[in-house]
PDB file of C-alpha atoms in Angstrom:
ATOM      1  CA  MET P   1     -86.211  92.552-109.683  1.00 78.00           C
ATOM      2  CA  ILE P   2     -89.278  90.317-109.688  1.00 76.00           C
ATOM      3  CA  THR P   3     -90.436  88.991-106.337  1.00 78.00           C
ATOM      4  CA  ARG P   4     -92.060  85.597-106.650  1.00 83.00           C
ATOM      5  CA  LYS P   5     -94.748  84.519-104.226  1.00 88.00           C
ATOM      6  CA  THR P   6     -95.126  80.842-103.444  1.00 90.00           C
ATOM      7  CA  ALA P   7     -98.126  78.871-102.243  1.00 92.00           C
ATOM      8  CA  ILE P   8     -98.780  75.385-100.944  1.00 89.00           C
ATOM      9  CA  HIS P   9    -102.057  73.577-100.319  1.00 89.00           C
ATOM     10  CA  ALA P  10    -102.937  73.010 -96.665  1.00 87.00           C
ATOM     11  CA  ALA P  11    -103.809  69.372 -97.431  1.00 85.00           C
ATOM     12  CA  VAL P  12    -100.075  68.656 -97.758  1.00 87.00           C
ATOM     13  CA  TRP P  13    -100.152  68.388 -93.961  1.00 82.00           C
ATOM     14  CA  GLY P  14    -103.072  65.956 -94.023  1.00 79.00           C
ATOM     15  CA  PRO P  15    -106.809  65.840 -94.600  1.00 76.00           C
ATOM     16  CA  ARG P  16    -107.672  67.555 -91.298  1.00 74.00           C
ATOM     17  CA  TRP P  17    -105.197  70.417 -91.110  1.00 71.00           C
ATOM     18  CA  PHE P  18    -107.628  72.856 -89.475  1.00 73.00           C
ATOM     19  CA  GLY P  19    -108.662  73.058 -85.832  1.00 74.00           C
ATOM     20  CA  ALA P  20    -105.889  71.944 -83.510  1.00 76.00           C
ATOM     21  CA  GLU P  21    -103.565  71.344 -86.475  1.00 83.00           C
ATOM     22  CA  LEU P  22    -103.943  74.848 -87.916  1.00 87.00           C
ATOM     23  CA  ASP P  23    -101.124  76.532 -86.012  1.00 88.00           C
ATOM     24  CA  ARG P  24     -98.698  73.675 -86.767  1.00 88.00           C
ATOM     25  CA  THR P  25     -99.631  73.753 -90.458  1.00 90.00           C
ATOM     26  CA  LEU P  26     -99.197  77.510 -90.832  1.00 94.00           C
ATOM     27  CA  GLU P  27     -96.043  77.628 -88.714  1.00 93.00           C
ATOM     28  CA  SER P  28     -94.509  74.918 -90.879  1.00 92.00           C
ATOM     29  CA  ALA P  29     -95.495  76.655 -94.137  1.00 94.00           C
ATOM     30  CA  ALA P  30     -94.011  79.948 -92.934  1.00 96.00           C
ATOM     31  CA  ARG P  31     -90.808  78.274 -91.709  1.00 95.00           C
ATOM     32  CA  ILE P  32     -90.313  76.574 -95.089  1.00 94.00           C
ATOM     33  CA  GLY P  33     -90.717  79.963 -96.774  1.00 94.00           C
ATOM     34  CA  TYR P  34     -94.153  79.939 -98.361  1.00 95.00           C
ATOM     35  CA  ASP P  35     -96.086  83.184 -98.707  1.00 95.00           C
ATOM     36  CA  HIS P  36     -99.562  81.668 -99.142  1.00 96.00           C
ATOM     37  CA  VAL P  37    -101.431  78.565 -98.040  1.00 95.00           C
ATOM     38  CA  ALA P  38    -104.391  77.318-100.067  1.00 94.00           C
ATOM     39  CA  VAL P  39    -107.488  76.761 -97.939  1.00 93.00           C
ATOM     40  CA  PRO P  40    -110.113  74.495 -99.516  1.00 92.00           C
ATOM     41  CA  LEU P  41    -113.690  75.681 -99.027  1.00 93.00           C
ATOM     42  CA  ARG P  42    -115.296  72.241 -98.984  1.00 89.00           C
ATOM     43  CA  ARG P  43    -117.177  71.936 -95.713  1.00 90.00           C
ATOM     44  CA  PHE P  44    -118.227  75.393 -94.577  1.00 93.00           C
ATOM     45  CA  GLU P  45    -119.180  74.066 -91.142  1.00 91.00           C
ATOM     46  CA  ASP P  46    -115.486  73.248 -90.463  1.00 86.00           C
ATOM     47  CA  ILE P  47    -114.272  76.760 -91.301  1.00 90.00           C
ATOM     48  CA  ASP P  48    -114.008  79.727 -88.934  1.00 93.00           C
ATOM     49  CA  PRO P  49    -112.953  82.642 -91.182  1.00 95.00           C
ATOM     50  CA  PRO P  50    -112.082  85.157 -88.408  1.00 95.00           C
ATOM     51  CA  ALA P  51    -109.945  82.531 -86.639  1.00 93.00           C
ATOM     52  CA  LEU P  52    -108.178  81.739 -89.911  1.00 94.00           C
ATOM     53  CA  ASP P  53    -107.561  85.436 -90.506  1.00 96.00           C
ATOM     54  CA  ARG P  54    -105.911  85.755 -87.080  1.00 95.00           C
ATOM     55  CA  ALA P  55    -103.836  82.593 -87.523  1.00 95.00           C
ATOM     56  CA  PHE P  56    -102.599  83.582 -90.990  1.00 96.00           C
ATOM     57  CA  ARG P  57    -101.701  87.090 -89.847  1.00 96.00           C
ATOM     58  CA  ALA P  58     -99.804  85.699 -86.845  1.00 95.00           C
ATOM     59  CA  GLN P  59     -97.580  83.722 -89.221  1.00 95.00           C
ATOM     60  CA  GLY P  60     -97.256  86.477 -91.841  1.00 96.00           C
ATOM     61  CA  LEU P  61     -99.044  84.351 -94.434  1.00 96.00           C
ATOM     62  CA  VAL P  62    -101.931  85.069 -96.804  1.00 97.00           C
ATOM     63  CA  PRO P  63    -104.651  82.488 -97.480  1.00 96.00           C
ATOM     64  CA  LEU P  64    -105.774  81.580-100.977  1.00 96.00           C
ATOM     65  CA  ASN P  65    -108.961  79.621-101.444  1.00 96.00           C
ATOM     66  CA  THR P  66    -110.149  76.770-103.585  1.00 94.00           C
ATOM     67  CA  CYS P  67    -113.791  75.875-104.084  1.00 95.00           C
ATOM     68  CA  GLY P  68    -115.870  73.617-106.252  1.00 94.00           C
ATOM     69  CA  LEU P  69    -119.456  72.690-106.997  1.00 95.00           C
ATOM     70  CA  SER P  70    -121.283  69.371-106.874  1.00 94.00           C
ATOM     71  CA  PRO P  71    -124.060  68.279-109.235  1.00 93.00           C
ATOM     72  CA  ASP P  72    -126.500  69.386-106.507  1.00 95.00           C
ATOM     73  CA  THR P  73    -125.010  72.929-106.528  1.00 96.00           C
ATOM     74  CA  ASP P  74    -124.325  73.265-110.264  1.00 94.00           C
ATOM     75  CA  VAL P  75    -124.830  76.905-111.311  1.00 93.00           C
ATOM     76  CA  GLY P  76    -125.182  75.706-114.915  1.00 89.00           C
ATOM     77  CA  SER P  77    -127.837  73.103-114.170  1.00 90.00           C
ATOM     78  CA  ALA P  78    -131.205  73.006-115.890  1.00 89.00           C
ATOM     79  CA  ASP P  79    -132.646  72.559-112.363  1.00 93.00           C
ATOM     80  CA  ALA P  80    -133.409  76.005-110.927  1.00 95.00           C
ATOM     81  CA  ASP P  81    -133.104  74.727-107.347  1.00 97.00           C
ATOM     82  CA  ALA P  82    -129.584  73.374-107.999  1.00 96.00           C
ATOM     83  CA  ARG P  83    -128.620  76.693-109.587  1.00 95.00           C
ATOM     84  CA  GLY P  84    -129.923  78.544-106.535  1.00 97.00           C
ATOM     85  CA  ARG P  85    -127.950  76.304-104.178  1.00 97.00           C
ATOM     86  CA  GLY P  86    -124.865  76.856-106.329  1.00 97.00           C
ATOM     87  CA  VAL P  87    -125.214  80.635-106.236  1.00 97.00           C
ATOM     88  CA  ALA P  88    -125.692  80.474-102.457  1.00 98.00           C
ATOM     89  CA  ARG P  89    -122.584  78.269-102.122  1.00 97.00           C
ATOM     90  CA  LEU P  90    -120.460  80.651-104.192  1.00 97.00           C
ATOM     91  CA  ARG P  91    -121.716  83.664-102.236  1.00 98.00           C
ATOM     92  CA  THR P  92    -120.797  81.931 -98.991  1.00 98.00           C
ATOM     93  CA  ALA P  93    -117.366  81.080-100.404  1.00 97.00           C
ATOM     94  CA  ILE P  94    -116.820  84.729-101.331  1.00 97.00           C
ATOM     95  CA  ALA P  95    -117.850  85.872 -97.845  1.00 98.00           C
ATOM     96  CA  PHE P  96    -115.560  83.295 -96.216  1.00 97.00           C
ATOM     97  CA  ALA P  97    -112.626  84.359 -98.413  1.00 97.00           C
ATOM     98  CA  ARG P  98    -113.244  88.009 -97.571  1.00 98.00           C
ATOM     99  CA  ASP P  99    -113.490  87.312 -93.845  1.00 97.00           C
ATOM    100  CA  MET P 100    -110.268  85.288 -93.747  1.00 96.00           C
ATOM    101  CA  GLY P 101    -108.306  87.834 -95.779  1.00 96.00           C
ATOM    102  CA  SER P 102    -108.035  85.795 -98.980  1.00 97.00           C
ATOM    103  CA  PRO P 103    -107.615  87.796-102.198  1.00 96.00           C
ATOM    104  CA  GLN P 104    -108.849  85.012-104.489  1.00 95.00           C
ATOM    105  CA  ILE P 105    -110.807  81.802-104.928  1.00 96.00           C
ATOM    106  CA  ASN P 106    -109.501  79.214-107.380  1.00 94.00           C
ATOM    107  CA  GLY P 107    -111.024  76.001-108.623  1.00 91.00           C
ATOM    108  CA  VAL P 108    -113.804  74.904-110.911  1.00 88.00           C
ATOM    109  CA  LEU P 109    -116.477  77.494-110.125  1.00 89.00           C
ATOM    110  CA  TYR P 110    -118.744  77.154-113.171  1.00 86.00           C
ATOM    111  CA  GLY P 111    -120.019  73.634-112.411  1.00 83.00           C
ATOM    112  CA  PRO P 112    -118.983  70.184-111.203  1.00 84.00           C
ATOM    113  CA  LEU P 113    -115.492  69.045-112.151  1.00 76.00           C
ATOM    114  CA  GLY P 114    -115.600  67.162-115.434  1.00 70.00           C
ATOM    115  CA  LYS P 115    -119.009  68.461-116.513  1.00 70.00           C
ATOM    116  CA  ALA P 116    -117.816  70.750-119.304  1.00 63.00           C
ATOM    117  CA  GLY P 117    -117.624  68.149-122.047  1.00 67.00           C
ATOM    118  CA  GLY P 118    -119.564  70.492-124.325  1.00 70.00           C
ATOM    119  CA  PRO P 119    -121.573  73.703-124.354  1.00 73.00           C
ATOM    120  CA  PRO P 120    -124.367  74.120-121.799  1.00 68.00           C
ATOM    121  CA  ALA P 121    -127.960  73.389-122.720  1.00 69.00           C
ATOM    122  CA  PRO P 122    -129.958  76.486-123.794  1.00 74.00           C
ATOM    123  CA  ASP P 123    -132.022  76.423-120.591  1.00 68.00           C
ATOM    124  CA  ALA P 124    -128.962  76.165-118.286  1.00 64.00           C
TER     125      ALA P 124
END
């Protein structure tokens, strides 16, 4: 028998689901029967990975992450500074995922959404 795992994005509960809303969000997701809740890694300053780890464990849920890059953090940019900021952002995302118990990060991780209209420039 195949056991299917289900996930829902935390933003279903609103744009500010973390902080005081975190317990309500996770409790609701667990009650409905989800196994995972997607946690967007947009604003690192709003995220407390150890607190998320504790909250997810308390509800028997596992976090999954989403992340993206802006033009200013494009790892495929011709601008070396932007590439460096992008690598730093992705490293932070990986550390946050690890520290909150997330087994994966999804999203557009190779550059800004919509950028890949063709192959990268040779110097990118």
